[in-house]
mmCIF file of C-alpha atoms in Angstrom:
data_model
loop_
_atom_site.group_PDB
_atom_site.id
_atom_site.type_symbol
_atom_site.label_atom_id
_atom_site.label_comp_id
_atom_site.label_asym_id
_atom_site.label_seq_id
_atom_site.Cartn_x
_atom_site.Cartn_y
_atom_site.Cartn_z
ATOM 1 C CA MET A 75 20.771 11.546 23.762
ATOM 2 C CA ALA A 76 22.549 12.043 20.476
ATOM 3 C CA ALA A 77 21.920 10.014 17.336
ATOM 4 C CA PRO A 78 24.877 8.810 15.270
ATOM 5 C CA THR A 79 26.339 11.529 13.087
ATOM 6 C CA ASN A 80 28.054 9.152 10.649
ATOM 7 C CA GLY A 81 31.283 11.050 11.152
ATOM 8 C CA LYS A 82 29.794 14.198 9.673
ATOM 9 C CA LYS A 83 30.065 17.581 11.331
ATOM 10 C CA LEU A 84 26.811 19.382 11.953
ATOM 11 C CA VAL A 85 26.638 22.582 9.939
ATOM 12 C CA PRO A 86 24.889 25.596 11.496
ATOM 13 C CA GLU A 87 21.479 26.141 9.944
ATOM 14 C CA GLU A 88 22.196 29.813 9.314
ATOM 15 C CA GLU A 89 24.478 28.680 6.473
ATOM 16 C CA HIS A 90 21.457 27.121 4.756
ATOM 17 C CA PRO A 91 19.034 29.963 3.992
ATOM 18 C CA ARG A 92 16.146 28.005 2.478
ATOM 19 C CA LYS A 93 13.370 28.508 5.012
ATOM 20 C CA ALA A 94 10.864 25.829 5.965
ATOM 21 C CA PHE A 95 8.443 25.239 8.803
ATOM 22 C CA GLY A 96 6.785 22.323 10.470
ATOM 23 C CA LEU A 97 5.989 20.649 13.770
ATOM 24 C CA ALA A 98 8.813 19.521 16.029
ATOM 25 C CA ALA A 99 9.291 17.816 19.366
ATOM 26 C CA HIS A 100 11.875 19.514 21.577
ATOM 27 C CA ASP A 101 12.121 16.982 24.401
ATOM 28 C CA SER A 102 11.039 13.494 25.406
ATOM 29 C CA SER A 103 7.505 14.618 26.211
ATOM 30 C CA GLY A 104 6.981 14.284 22.470
ATOM 31 C CA LEU A 105 4.798 17.390 22.406
ATOM 32 C CA LEU A 106 4.836 18.860 18.902
ATOM 33 C CA SER A 107 4.929 22.608 18.388
ATOM 34 C CA PRO A 108 5.628 25.042 15.517
ATOM 35 C CA PHE A 109 9.217 25.022 14.334
ATOM 36 C CA HIS A 110 11.026 27.114 11.735
ATOM 37 C CA PHE A 111 14.152 25.653 10.190
ATOM 38 C CA SER A 112 16.197 25.498 6.984
ATOM 39 C CA ARG A 113 16.459 23.056 4.110
ATOM 40 C CA ARG A 114 19.447 22.856 1.797
ATOM 41 C CA ASN A 115 19.193 24.571 -1.558
ATOM 42 C CA ASN A 116 18.082 22.382 -4.454
ATOM 43 C CA GLY A 117 21.176 20.761 -5.952
ATOM 44 C CA ASP A 118 21.796 19.466 -9.472
ATOM 45 C CA THR A 119 20.433 15.996 -8.628
ATOM 46 C CA ASP A 120 17.785 17.133 -6.151
ATOM 47 C CA VAL A 121 14.087 17.772 -6.371
ATOM 48 C CA THR A 122 12.099 19.998 -4.047
ATOM 49 C CA ILE A 123 8.723 18.621 -3.028
ATOM 50 C CA LYS A 124 5.828 20.653 -1.698
ATOM 51 C CA ILE A 125 4.443 18.273 0.908
ATOM 52 C CA LEU A 126 0.720 17.630 0.602
ATOM 53 C CA TYR A 127 0.223 14.720 3.021
ATOM 54 C CA CYS A 128 2.285 12.848 5.580
ATOM 55 C CA GLY A 129 1.351 9.669 7.421
ATOM 56 C CA ILE A 130 2.040 9.130 11.115
ATOM 57 C CA CYS A 131 3.997 5.922 11.681
ATOM 58 C CA HIS A 132 4.466 4.254 15.057
ATOM 59 C CA SER A 133 8.190 4.867 14.588
ATOM 60 C CA ASP A 134 7.430 8.580 14.787
ATOM 61 C CA LEU A 135 5.953 8.064 18.240
ATOM 62 C CA HIS A 136 9.030 6.151 19.428
ATOM 63 C CA SER A 137 11.341 8.798 17.979
ATOM 64 C CA ILE A 138 9.715 11.971 19.270
ATOM 65 C CA LYS A 139 9.612 10.461 22.778
ATOM 66 C CA ASN A 140 13.218 9.211 22.521
ATOM 67 C CA GLU A 141 12.115 5.680 23.350
ATOM 68 C CA TRP A 142 14.960 4.289 21.252
ATOM 69 C CA LYS A 143 17.458 6.547 23.033
ATOM 70 C CA ASN A 144 18.932 8.052 19.861
ATOM 71 C CA THR A 145 16.866 11.184 19.248
ATOM 72 C CA ILE A 146 18.490 14.520 18.498
ATOM 73 C CA TYR A 147 16.170 17.380 19.430
ATOM 74 C CA PRO A 148 14.499 19.264 17.907
ATOM 75 C CA ILE A 149 13.063 16.496 15.751
ATOM 76 C CA VAL A 150 10.627 16.836 12.854
ATOM 77 C CA ALA A 151 9.229 13.353 12.267
ATOM 78 C CA GLY A 152 7.396 11.867 9.283
ATOM 79 C CA HIS A 153 8.563 9.400 6.615
ATOM 80 C CA GLU A 154 5.356 8.704 4.714
ATOM 81 C CA ILE A 155 5.540 11.766 2.498
ATOM 82 C CA VAL A 156 3.672 12.580 -0.688
ATOM 83 C CA GLY A 157 3.549 15.841 -2.540
ATOM 84 C CA GLU A 158 4.211 17.759 -5.738
ATOM 85 C CA ILE A 159 7.607 18.496 -7.265
ATOM 86 C CA ILE A 160 8.108 22.272 -7.423
ATOM 87 C CA GLU A 161 11.809 22.445 -8.349
ATOM 88 C CA VAL A 162 14.091 20.136 -10.332
ATOM 89 C CA GLY A 163 17.883 20.099 -10.480
ATOM 90 C CA SER A 164 19.699 20.405 -13.808
ATOM 91 C CA ASN A 165 20.827 16.756 -13.785
ATOM 92 C CA VAL A 166 17.561 15.196 -12.674
ATOM 93 C CA LYS A 167 16.145 12.485 -14.926
ATOM 94 C CA ASN A 168 12.710 10.847 -14.993
ATOM 95 C CA LEU A 169 11.159 13.443 -12.656
ATOM 96 C CA LYS A 170 9.703 16.781 -13.661
ATOM 97 C CA LEU A 171 7.868 19.804 -12.308
ATOM 98 C CA GLY A 172 4.331 18.972 -11.253
ATOM 99 C CA ASP A 173 4.949 15.248 -10.773
ATOM 100 C CA LYS A 174 3.305 13.652 -7.769
ATOM 101 C CA ALA A 175 6.122 12.121 -5.766
ATOM 102 C CA GLY A 176 6.783 10.266 -2.540
ATOM 103 C CA VAL A 177 9.581 9.944 0.013
ATOM 104 C CA GLY A 178 9.802 7.065 2.445
ATOM 105 C CA CYS A 179 12.093 6.165 5.322
ATOM 106 C CA MET A 180 15.478 7.069 3.802
ATOM 107 C CA VAL A 181 16.956 9.899 1.783
ATOM 108 C CA GLU A 182 20.515 8.721 1.092
ATOM 109 C CA SER A 183 22.909 5.768 1.333
ATOM 110 C CA CYS A 184 26.585 5.115 0.631
ATOM 111 C CA ARG A 185 25.757 3.811 -2.887
ATOM 112 C CA SER A 186 28.863 1.604 -2.989
ATOM 113 C CA CYS A 187 28.392 -1.237 -0.487
ATOM 114 C CA PRO A 188 27.062 -4.654 -1.552
ATOM 115 C CA SER A 189 23.588 -3.762 -0.275
ATOM 116 C CA CYS A 190 23.414 -0.561 -2.298
ATOM 117 C CA ILE A 191 24.773 -2.220 -5.428
ATOM 118 C CA SER A 192 22.054 -4.859 -5.065
ATOM 119 C CA SER A 193 19.333 -2.168 -4.700
ATOM 120 C CA PHE A 194 18.890 -2.894 -0.990
ATOM 121 C CA GLU A 195 19.759 0.580 0.254
ATOM 122 C CA ASN A 196 17.571 -0.149 3.271
ATOM 123 C CA TYR A 197 20.348 -2.430 4.576
ATOM 124 C CA CYS A 198 23.210 -0.035 3.846
ATOM 125 C CA PRO A 199 25.338 0.636 6.962
ATOM 126 C CA GLY A 200 25.422 4.274 5.890
ATOM 127 C CA MET A 201 21.717 4.679 5.232
ATOM 128 C CA ILE A 202 20.490 8.194 6.033
ATOM 129 C CA LEU A 203 17.020 8.319 7.535
ATOM 130 C CA THR A 204 14.448 10.866 6.428
ATOM 131 C CA TYR A 205 14.585 12.383 9.883
ATOM 132 C CA ASN A 206 16.940 12.315 12.879
ATOM 133 C CA SER A 207 20.076 11.715 10.802
ATOM 134 C CA VAL A 208 22.930 13.894 9.619
ATOM 135 C CA HIS A 209 22.915 14.285 5.851
ATOM 136 C CA PRO A 210 26.320 13.825 4.168
ATOM 137 C CA LYS A 211 25.540 16.343 1.427
ATOM 138 C CA ASP A 212 25.594 19.338 3.719
ATOM 139 C CA GLY A 213 26.071 18.148 7.291
ATOM 140 C CA THR A 214 22.662 19.283 8.491
ATOM 141 C CA MET A 215 20.058 17.310 10.390
ATOM 142 C CA THR A 216 17.393 15.624 8.317
ATOM 143 C CA TYR A 217 13.869 16.765 9.107
ATOM 144 C CA GLY A 218 10.843 14.769 8.039
ATOM 145 C CA GLY A 219 7.409 15.237 6.577
ATOM 146 C CA TYR A 220 5.584 17.060 9.352
ATOM 147 C CA SER A 221 6.633 20.131 7.362
ATOM 148 C CA ASN A 222 5.743 22.171 4.309
ATOM 149 C CA MET A 223 8.519 21.085 1.943
ATOM 150 C CA ILE A 224 11.538 18.807 1.555
ATOM 151 C CA VAL A 225 14.616 18.607 -0.679
ATOM 152 C CA VAL A 226 15.631 15.072 -1.671
ATOM 153 C CA ASP A 227 18.061 13.501 -4.118
ATOM 154 C CA GLN A 228 16.237 12.103 -7.155
ATOM 155 C CA ASP A 229 17.418 8.570 -6.414
ATOM 156 C CA PHE A 230 15.379 8.466 -3.204
ATOM 157 C CA VAL A 231 12.126 9.752 -4.651
ATOM 158 C CA VAL A 232 9.369 7.559 -6.063
ATOM 159 C CA ARG A 233 6.689 8.534 -8.569
ATOM 160 C CA ILE A 234 3.111 8.142 -7.357
ATOM 161 C CA PRO A 235 0.668 6.663 -9.911
ATOM 162 C CA GLU A 236 -1.930 9.158 -11.073
ATOM 163 C CA ASN A 237 -4.874 6.982 -10.059
ATOM 164 C CA LEU A 238 -3.884 6.646 -6.390
ATOM 165 C CA PRO A 239 -5.409 9.152 -3.950
ATOM 166 C CA LEU A 240 -2.397 10.847 -2.414
ATOM 167 C CA ASP A 241 -3.611 10.831 1.184
ATOM 168 C CA LYS A 242 -4.287 7.079 1.117
ATOM 169 C CA ALA A 243 -1.056 6.393 -0.759
ATOM 170 C CA ALA A 244 1.169 8.132 1.799
ATOM 171 C CA PRO A 245 1.308 5.245 4.326
ATOM 172 C CA LEU A 246 2.432 2.871 1.583
ATOM 173 C CA LEU A 247 5.828 4.600 1.643
ATOM 174 C CA CYS A 248 6.507 2.864 4.963
ATOM 175 C CA ALA A 249 3.733 0.417 5.874
ATOM 176 C CA GLY A 250 3.282 -0.713 2.275
ATOM 177 C CA ILE A 251 6.898 -1.469 1.460
ATOM 178 C CA THR A 252 7.439 -3.008 4.911
ATOM 179 C CA VAL A 253 5.046 -5.850 4.056
ATOM 180 C CA TYR A 254 5.457 -5.932 0.254
ATOM 181 C CA SER A 255 9.218 -6.549 0.297
ATOM 182 C CA PRO A 256 9.225 -9.680 2.510
ATOM 183 C CA MET A 257 6.240 -11.055 0.611
ATOM 184 C CA LYS A 258 8.142 -10.645 -2.650
ATOM 185 C CA TYR A 259 11.437 -12.139 -1.480
ATOM 186 C CA ASN A 260 9.878 -15.075 0.349
ATOM 187 C CA GLY A 261 7.567 -16.241 -2.407
ATOM 188 C CA LEU A 262 4.475 -14.959 -0.639
ATOM 189 C CA ASN A 263 3.191 -13.278 -3.776
ATOM 190 C CA THR A 264 2.081 -16.434 -5.566
ATOM 191 C CA PRO A 265 -1.593 -16.956 -6.467
ATOM 192 C CA GLY A 266 -3.198 -19.789 -4.566
ATOM 193 C CA LYS A 267 -0.711 -19.901 -1.714
ATOM 194 C CA HIS A 268 -1.920 -19.438 1.858
ATOM 195 C CA LEU A 269 -0.707 -16.343 3.735
ATOM 196 C CA GLY A 270 -1.186 -15.705 7.431
ATOM 197 C CA VAL A 271 -1.108 -12.102 8.666
ATOM 198 C CA VAL A 272 -0.517 -11.658 12.391
ATOM 199 C CA GLY A 273 -2.028 -8.423 13.687
ATOM 200 C CA LEU A 274 -4.552 -6.138 12.041
ATOM 201 C CA GLY A 275 -3.122 -2.660 12.394
ATOM 202 C CA GLY A 276 -1.285 -0.190 10.194
ATOM 203 C CA LEU A 277 0.958 -2.882 8.712
ATOM 204 C CA GLY A 278 -1.407 -5.840 8.914
ATOM 205 C CA HIS A 279 -4.324 -4.316 7.039
ATOM 206 C CA VAL A 280 -2.037 -3.401 4.133
ATOM 207 C CA ALA A 281 -0.551 -6.917 4.141
ATOM 208 C CA VAL A 282 -4.058 -8.342 3.779
ATOM 209 C CA LYS A 283 -4.720 -6.084 0.799
ATOM 210 C CA PHE A 284 -1.454 -6.966 -0.932
ATOM 211 C CA GLY A 285 -2.015 -10.662 -0.266
ATOM 212 C CA LYS A 286 -5.417 -10.541 -1.930
ATOM 213 C CA ALA A 287 -4.014 -8.490 -4.817
ATOM 214 C CA PHE A 288 -1.416 -11.240 -5.339
ATOM 215 C CA GLY A 289 -4.241 -13.781 -5.542
ATOM 216 C CA MET A 290 -3.436 -15.535 -2.285
ATOM 217 C CA LYS A 291 -5.664 -17.059 0.347
ATOM 218 C CA VAL A 292 -5.307 -14.757 3.361
ATOM 219 C CA THR A 293 -6.009 -15.600 6.991
ATOM 220 C CA VAL A 294 -5.813 -12.891 9.645
ATOM 221 C CA ILE A 295 -4.427 -14.118 12.966
ATOM 222 C CA SER A 296 -5.385 -11.992 15.951
ATOM 223 C CA SER A 297 -5.795 -12.291 19.696
ATOM 224 C CA SER A 298 -8.999 -10.274 19.435
ATOM 225 C CA LEU A 299 -12.192 -11.865 18.123
ATOM 226 C CA ASN A 300 -13.809 -8.463 17.627
ATOM 227 C CA LYS A 301 -11.682 -7.809 14.519
ATOM 228 C CA GLU A 302 -13.123 -10.737 12.558
ATOM 229 C CA LYS A 303 -15.887 -8.822 10.807
ATOM 230 C CA GLU A 304 -13.491 -6.028 9.897
ATOM 231 C CA ALA A 305 -10.927 -8.461 8.510
ATOM 232 C CA ILE A 306 -13.313 -10.425 6.339
ATOM 233 C CA GLU A 307 -16.058 -8.007 5.324
ATOM 234 C CA ARG A 308 -14.069 -4.780 5.019
ATOM 235 C CA LEU A 309 -10.567 -5.924 4.074
ATOM 236 C CA GLY A 310 -11.435 -9.083 2.147
ATOM 237 C CA ALA A 311 -9.555 -11.688 4.169
ATOM 238 C CA ASP A 312 -10.645 -15.274 3.519
ATOM 239 C CA ALA A 313 -10.514 -16.440 7.129
ATOM 240 C CA PHE A 314 -9.911 -15.292 10.686
ATOM 241 C CA LEU A 315 -8.030 -17.188 13.362
ATOM 242 C CA VAL A 316 -8.135 -16.313 17.064
ATOM 243 C CA SER A 317 -4.647 -17.007 18.407
ATOM 244 C CA ARG A 318 -5.951 -17.444 21.953
ATOM 245 C CA SER A 319 -8.209 -20.310 20.873
ATOM 246 C CA ASP A 320 -6.395 -23.632 21.276
ATOM 247 C CA GLU A 321 -9.090 -25.319 19.210
ATOM 248 C CA GLN A 322 -8.766 -22.942 16.263
ATOM 249 C CA MET A 323 -4.971 -22.987 16.361
ATOM 250 C CA LYS A 324 -4.878 -26.784 16.437
ATOM 251 C CA ALA A 325 -7.222 -27.006 13.465
ATOM 252 C CA ALA A 326 -4.918 -24.715 11.448
ATOM 253 C CA VAL A 327 -1.625 -26.533 12.121
ATOM 254 C CA ALA A 328 0.585 -26.905 9.010
ATOM 255 C CA SER A 329 -1.892 -25.061 6.798
ATOM 256 C CA MET A 330 0.021 -21.924 5.761
ATOM 257 C CA ASP A 331 2.796 -21.357 3.249
ATOM 258 C CA GLY A 332 3.964 -18.206 4.982
ATOM 259 C CA ILE A 333 3.226 -15.739 7.758
ATOM 260 C CA ILE A 334 3.863 -12.008 8.005
ATOM 261 C CA ASP A 335 4.019 -11.071 11.695
ATOM 262 C CA THR A 336 3.296 -7.351 12.148
ATOM 263 C CA VAL A 337 2.877 -7.298 15.940
ATOM 264 C CA SER A 338 5.274 -5.187 18.008
ATOM 265 C CA ALA A 339 3.979 -6.300 21.410
ATOM 266 C CA THR A 340 5.587 -9.309 23.066
ATOM 267 C CA HIS A 341 3.756 -12.468 21.997
ATOM 268 C CA PRO A 342 4.511 -16.212 21.757
ATOM 269 C CA ILE A 343 6.186 -17.269 18.514
ATOM 270 C CA PRO A 344 6.132 -21.124 18.619
ATOM 271 C CA PRO A 345 2.317 -21.415 18.261
ATOM 272 C CA LEU A 346 2.522 -19.316 15.121
ATOM 273 C CA LEU A 347 5.331 -21.424 13.671
ATOM 274 C CA SER A 348 3.131 -24.488 14.118
ATOM 275 C CA LEU A 349 0.744 -23.040 11.527
ATOM 276 C CA LEU A 350 3.395 -23.288 8.785
ATOM 277 C CA LYS A 351 3.639 -26.107 6.294
ATOM 278 C CA PRO A 352 7.004 -27.897 6.039
ATOM 279 C CA ASN A 353 9.619 -25.375 4.828
ATOM 280 C CA GLY A 354 7.154 -22.568 5.470
ATOM 281 C CA LYS A 355 8.426 -19.084 6.222
ATOM 282 C CA MET A 356 7.525 -16.630 8.954
ATOM 283 C CA ILE A 357 8.828 -13.077 8.618
ATOM 284 C CA LEU A 358 8.894 -10.557 11.426
ATOM 285 C CA VAL A 359 8.234 -6.925 10.519
ATOM 286 C CA GLY A 360 7.013 -5.882 13.966
ATOM 287 C CA ALA A 361 9.711 -5.342 16.591
ATOM 288 C CA PRO A 362 8.874 -6.496 20.138
ATOM 289 C CA GLU A 363 11.161 -4.943 22.746
ATOM 290 C CA LYS A 364 11.904 -8.204 24.587
ATOM 291 C CA PRO A 365 13.997 -11.000 23.018
ATOM 292 C CA LEU A 366 12.069 -13.774 21.305
ATOM 293 C CA GLU A 367 11.868 -17.233 22.820
ATOM 294 C CA VAL A 368 12.053 -19.808 20.039
ATOM 295 C CA PRO A 369 13.040 -23.382 20.959
ATOM 296 C CA ALA A 370 15.334 -24.845 18.314
ATOM 297 C CA PHE A 371 13.159 -27.910 17.771
ATOM 298 C CA THR A 372 10.252 -25.623 16.840
ATOM 299 C CA LEU A 373 12.248 -24.707 13.735
ATOM 300 C CA ILE A 374 14.014 -28.005 13.120
ATOM 301 C CA PHE A 375 10.926 -30.211 13.041
ATOM 302 C CA GLY A 376 9.185 -29.270 9.820
ATOM 303 C CA GLY A 377 12.049 -27.181 8.484
ATOM 304 C CA LYS A 378 10.420 -23.919 9.548
ATOM 305 C CA ASN A 379 12.098 -20.637 8.617
ATOM 306 C CA LEU A 380 12.025 -17.521 10.829
ATOM 307 C CA SER A 381 13.467 -14.245 9.560
ATOM 308 C CA GLY A 382 13.046 -10.493 9.674
ATOM 309 C CA SER A 383 12.661 -7.699 7.163
ATOM 310 C CA MET A 384 13.013 -3.892 7.265
ATOM 311 C CA ILE A 385 11.233 -1.665 4.723
ATOM 312 C CA GLY A 386 12.729 -2.103 1.234
ATOM 313 C CA GLY A 387 15.039 -0.573 -1.347
ATOM 314 C CA ILE A 388 14.021 2.274 -3.645
ATOM 315 C CA LYS A 389 13.615 -0.007 -6.664
ATOM 316 C CA ASP A 390 11.250 -2.238 -4.718
ATOM 317 C CA THR A 391 9.415 0.768 -3.294
ATOM 318 C CA GLN A 392 8.720 2.050 -6.808
ATOM 319 C CA GLU A 393 7.621 -1.434 -7.834
ATOM 320 C CA MET A 394 5.337 -1.627 -4.801
ATOM 321 C CA ILE A 395 3.655 1.717 -5.434
ATOM 322 C CA ASP A 396 3.177 0.874 -9.133
ATOM 323 C CA PHE A 397 1.621 -2.467 -8.159
ATOM 324 C CA ALA A 398 -0.626 -0.642 -5.699
ATOM 325 C CA GLY A 399 -1.734 1.698 -8.465
ATOM 326 C CA LYS A 400 -2.490 -1.191 -10.804
ATOM 327 C CA HIS A 401 -4.493 -3.090 -8.174
ATOM 328 C CA ASN A 402 -5.941 -0.095 -6.289
ATOM 329 C CA VAL A 403 -4.226 -0.962 -3.015
ATOM 330 C CA THR A 404 -4.383 1.928 -0.549
ATOM 331 C CA ALA A 405 -4.228 2.376 3.207
ATOM 332 C CA ASP A 406 -7.333 2.922 5.306
ATOM 333 C CA ILE A 407 -6.730 6.294 6.927
ATOM 334 C CA GLU A 408 -8.062 8.972 9.212
ATOM 335 C CA LEU A 409 -7.212 12.335 7.645
ATOM 336 C CA ILE A 410 -6.398 14.939 10.279
ATOM 337 C CA SER A 411 -5.445 18.590 10.466
ATOM 338 C CA ALA A 412 -2.046 19.736 11.662
ATOM 339 C CA ASP A 413 -3.489 21.155 14.877
ATOM 340 C CA TYR A 414 -4.803 17.676 15.793
ATOM 341 C CA VAL A 415 -1.421 15.951 15.628
ATOM 342 C CA ASN A 416 -0.722 15.876 19.372
ATOM 343 C CA LYS A 417 -4.114 14.321 20.002
ATOM 344 C CA ALA A 418 -3.453 11.815 17.217
ATOM 345 C CA ILE A 419 -0.146 10.847 18.840
ATOM 346 C CA GLU A 420 -1.991 10.192 22.112
ATOM 347 C CA ARG A 421 -4.525 8.036 20.307
ATOM 348 C CA LEU A 422 -1.814 6.188 18.383
ATOM 349 C CA ALA A 423 -0.143 5.235 21.667
ATOM 350 C CA LYS A 424 -3.435 3.571 22.631
ATOM 351 C CA ALA A 425 -3.830 1.915 19.200
ATOM 352 C CA ASP A 426 -6.936 4.048 18.705
ATOM 353 C CA VAL A 427 -6.775 4.463 14.929
ATOM 354 C CA ARG A 428 -8.082 2.582 11.903
ATOM 355 C CA TYR A 429 -5.499 2.218 10.535
ATOM 356 C CA ARG A 430 -3.239 5.166 9.836
ATOM 357 C CA PHE A 431 -3.379 8.856 10.693
ATOM 358 C CA VAL A 432 -2.441 11.091 7.764
ATOM 359 C CA ILE A 433 -1.816 14.812 8.190
ATOM 360 C CA ASP A 434 -3.340 17.155 5.625
ATOM 361 C CA ILE A 435 -0.183 19.227 5.371
ATOM 362 C CA ALA A 436 -1.049 21.444 2.411
ATOM 363 C CA ASN A 437 -4.381 22.654 3.731
ATOM 364 C CA THR A 438 -3.798 22.837 7.476
ATOM 365 C CA LEU A 439 -0.109 23.332 8.303
ATOM 366 C CA LYS A 440 0.440 27.046 8.753
ATOM 367 C CA SER A 441 3.695 28.793 9.573
ATOM 368 C CA ASN A 442 2.075 30.407 12.616
ATOM 369 C CA ILE A 443 0.044 27.396 13.781
#
């Protein structure tokens, strides 16, 4: 199946001589294997980044297996990229050789629509994804961070604070901004307020950390009792609520100012809405495949608000990573070698990771792997 090309003609790679290598899936099996390809030459407003680490997001799994029916093969996934700038265009400002830099889920936008003008490039109709899109600058496919280097326009690169370990910072470029942005824009960054976090996975564990860094009371809501110790003792949550327990759910009715729901599996929404105070807000960042069932009166009585959010703009992403540096917010990761990636993908499909796989690109990705 072909992904949208945004009206741009694909340009043969042989016209772009800058050689790169990585790991690509060539069909819906999702099996990753060595792949040699080309990047565009570094333009006047571009920087070239030597990739050091790249996180594995659940979106990567969906994409390499064509589960969203829009994959163009071969595909090089990865949009939680951190590395070192090794080339700078003549018109680049605020970035220099040797800077530690990050690239998240997008590498370009139209720059002229209302969303772009408001620094919400993530909602631009012409947003170009870091992989599996056609780039308007040169008409080539975008390839992601499961590779040795990447060329990106300066406006879609963020600076990584010096004090953050790069491997643990990588997942913040997707998981971090995915929870930070809705917390910011829904007032869930206010000290003393009560935040509920549904699900304790790659997104949820970072939401707990940001909530505590904001000074909030944080309750983890999970269907699994066996995550309670992890949530409270390791991640610092204030409380743990088992969503399958009618008694616990009843005791927590109308107790929360807001909820970040990170769960992508189908699950009942009305019981969660009952936990909100009047005019409370619940924001979906997980994406269940089946449509939600939300009776109107569940929202009307109590003035409950239900909305969604998708990553964040570049300005907010820089703000998020700076805040993370100031408050030492990082992802809990399992660092893996490039030759373990296929096994990691299998484990990710079974939710067998705590909480994010990160590939050690610089030390383990070889051109002949």
